[in-house]
Amino acid sequence: MNRGRPRSERVDGAVAAAVRDLLDEIGYQALSIEKVAARAGVGKAGIYRRWRSKAEMVFETAVHGPGIAPPADTGTLRGDLAALGERIVALLSAPHARPAVPGLLADVAADPALAGRFASGFVDSERAVLGEILDRAERRGEAAGADPAFVHALLLGPVFAYLFLGGGDVPPPDLPARLAAAVAAALGVEE
Amino acid sequence: MNRGRPRSERVDGAVAAAVRDLLDEIGYQALSIEKVAARAGVGKAGIYRRWRSKAEMVFETAVHGPGIAPPADTGTLRGDLAALGERIVALLSAPHARPAVPGLLADVAADPALAGRFASGFVDSERAVLGEILDRAERRGEAAGADPAFVHALLLGPVFAYLFLGGGDVPPPDLPARLAAAVAAALGVEE
Amino acid sequence: MNRGRPRSERVDGAVAAAVRDLLDEIGYQALSIEKVAARAGVGKAGIYRRWRSKAEMVFETAVHGPGIAPPADTGTLRGDLAALGERIVALLSAPHARPAVPGLLADVAADPALAGRFASGFVDSERAVLGEILDRAERRGEAAGADPAFVHALLLGPVFAYLFLGGGDVPPPDLPARLAAAVAAALGVEE
Amino acid sequence: MNRGRPRSERVDGAVAAAVRDLLDEIGYQALSIEKVAARAGVGKAGIYRRWRSKAEMVFETAVHGPGIAPPADTGTLRGDLAALGERIVALLSAPHARPAVPGLLADVAADPALAGRFASGFVDSERAVLGEILDRAERRGEAAGADPAFVHALLLGPVFAYLFLGGGDVPPPDLPARLAAAVAAALGVEE
DNA sequence: TGTTAATCGAGACGGTACGTCCCGTCTTGTT
DNA sequence: AACAAGACGGGACGTACCGTCTCGATTAACA
């Protein structure tokens, strides 16, 4: 039983558009709730009613897509890993996400409460996908007893390093394939 | 011929101490130049005379050690990589560095000028060490034609992922060894 | 149709009180917007929302009374001039006005924009009152063709000189009467 | 017996020139000791060695001429007063003095110590001249028992009012003559 | 069909911090 | 001892945002 005026969808749309525009124009750090409200033609209260902080607002409106989709079986561990790597690269280098990621990460790391919500909504889903991939490989007899957390770090870490720790270069297009090969070799999969 | 009153070492020391204290107490994001000045008993101008921004001040006073020391030859590529991995872990998880890294990274990523200075002072030195290690391995006949940038990402990325993307856990103590093994396997080094 | 939250009268009151207190305690030059805000328990923005500068704030809150009231007809030019003189003395030597006047005058003289607003709000009203007095005298046949600007300078100038150019003395209580006599004599009014 | 290096006249000259230039360009309020030192190619200490404050520096280098010269006897009180009036107008509206006067007055009024030195060096000499003029008139039998302080205010005040309280207008060229006539009339001198 | 309650845009509120300028003092090496 | 240079601790500037609050005006679901 919801009483009172319902929230307007127009506000959500206008804010999302404003956030994406501003991320492109001025970046995450210079983006402020005040600027978003002004650009969207929306009151600040309308934003605070929906999100607790800039980080949550940006994450929901500009970074978080439909989550990591269920993994398609390519027949080999290496193929599955390459496919997952592609998704990770796509997610982190998406037009509106890329300029937001470092700032977002900093805000998340600084606020434990935020870290919790973020981990359960993002990292966990990625790890679940990876778990499924490793289970399949085990069933195929390719590799056994792999540590999902380690494999996850081995896959996500280098992508992140290329995008955000290497001076801002574009990652090479064959990065997922090379990473998948390296991870497979590390897991002892014969070629 | 240096003219005018020389800069006081007392100021450098007091600022460094204040930065470290404040990083521990309130973290990088909440640390402000104003708070540092007040805590250090120093004028703001004295800080701006030395550093252009909060990021540079924190990096120089709390993160940047003596740089990555020259690599000791352990006799095997795997050993050398493990030693380098140890150093990276130590650098990123040092008491005052760890809470500062994500915010620092965000500031660096947002400011191209900063990114340039940072890259040449930090990333480059790490890559040079890695290049030396790979050269040695090639001379030994262990591995040939490895891409230093890729190997660097393969080493640094997972460490970063464990420390800052995994929800804040402590990395397992054998992480450098496991990483070295994985990287060596990926480079085709026989066990 | 006034939109947004209306300005709080509490702020106006608290600022006015703080300005008056600080004028008494430390004078106009040492009074800063920052000190006023702190003393009044008010944000600096709340002050800048209302006034463009320290000079405008002080003038409105501590000097500008209800303006010069309409002149009562005393029956003679000399009487009218003495009454106006009394008002000028009262205005310039009022408890909170006196310490503020020299600094205020300096700020006004330095800023043409301020000079314009100040002139129209203060000097003009005084000159209008004087014009009315001179018109009356002309109708009575006491004096004709007097230059209001000259008479104004003849009245206001000496008061100012006594108060602010003479080393800070208290003006003699019969100053308005003596001035009125002098001005009347200068205009050729017979005694 | 002066020991050590004597003060350089070069410094005095360079500072005086810099003060006058800066008064013209940016006015008294925006003029700072720091700007003067930079413009004059002089250390700040060299300025503080000579003057206690901006007000004293400006007064000595840009306003204070040779003092009010001894009064020439014109044969009538009215003539003498007009001559003194001319001098006052010339002093206050001199190129470098005029923009400095209001600010200077404010600083003087705010600092009692400054007020003392200023009064004895400036106001007193003007009053002495006026005293001489009134003595002469008394000896001639033109006027007796005039109050020098009142007459001084009657002469200086209106000039000040025209120059600094009237919205920045140029005073009419016949102002000294009209003032002299008014003052003479007020003193009961027959035409 | 009113009443009620949550929403809306707008913008004021007390604060904190920014990066700059200047204060008046102090500390260099040089003249 | 004075000189040019410039660092020192401190204070204020005017601006931008923070997250909260208070307005009048909408907009639905409940009574």
mmCIF file with all atom_site columns, C-alpha atoms (C1' of nucleotides) in Angstrom, chain E residues 14-27:
data_model
loop_
_atom_site.group_PDB
_atom_site.id
_atom_site.type_symbol
_atom_site.label_atom_id
_atom_site.label_alt_id
_atom_site.label_comp_id
_atom_site.label_asym_id
_atom_site.label_entity_id
_atom_site.label_seq_id
_atom_site.pdbx_PDB_ins_code
_atom_site.Cartn_x
_atom_site.Cartn_y
_atom_site.Cartn_z
_atom_site.occupancy
_atom_site.B_iso_or_equiv
_atom_site.pdbx_formal_charge
_atom_site.auth_seq_id
_atom_site.auth_comp_id
_atom_site.auth_asym_id
_atom_site.auth_atom_id
_atom_site.pdbx_PDB_model_num
ATOM 1  C "C1'" . DG E 1 14 ? 25.559 25.735 8.629  1.00 0.00 ? 14 DG E "C1'" 1
ATOM 2  C "C1'" . DG E 1 15 ? 29.768 23.883 7.286  1.00 0.00 ? 15 DG E "C1'" 1
ATOM 3  C "C1'" . DT E 1 16 ? 34.306 22.451 5.154  1.00 0.00 ? 16 DT E "C1'" 1
ATOM 4  C "C1'" . DA E 1 17 ? 37.810 22.960 1.828  1.00 0.00 ? 17 DA E "C1'" 1
ATOM 5  C "C1'" . DC E 1 18 ? 39.652 24.924 -2.048 1.00 0.00 ? 18 DC E "C1'" 1
ATOM 6  C "C1'" . DG E 1 19 ? 43.907 27.587 -4.040 1.00 0.00 ? 19 DG E "C1'" 1
ATOM 7  C "C1'" . DT E 1 20 ? 45.590 32.444 -3.779 1.00 0.00 ? 20 DT E "C1'" 1
ATOM 8  C "C1'" . DC E 1 21 ? 47.212 36.591 -1.703 1.00 0.00 ? 21 DC E "C1'" 1
ATOM 9  C "C1'" . DC E 1 22 ? 49.199 39.179 1.795  1.00 0.00 ? 22 DC E "C1'" 1
ATOM 10 C "C1'" . DC E 1 23 ? 50.630 40.026 6.494  1.00 0.00 ? 23 DC E "C1'" 1
ATOM 11 C "C1'" . DG E 1 24 ? 54.887 40.991 9.421  1.00 0.00 ? 24 DG E "C1'" 1
ATOM 12 C "C1'" . DT E 1 25 ? 58.923 38.151 10.779 1.00 0.00 ? 25 DT E "C1'" 1
ATOM 13 C "C1'" . DC E 1 26 ? 62.950 35.430 10.018 1.00 0.00 ? 26 DC E "C1'" 1
ATOM 14 C "C1'" . DT E 1 27 ? 66.986 33.345 7.688  1.00 0.00 ? 27 DT E "C1'" 1
#
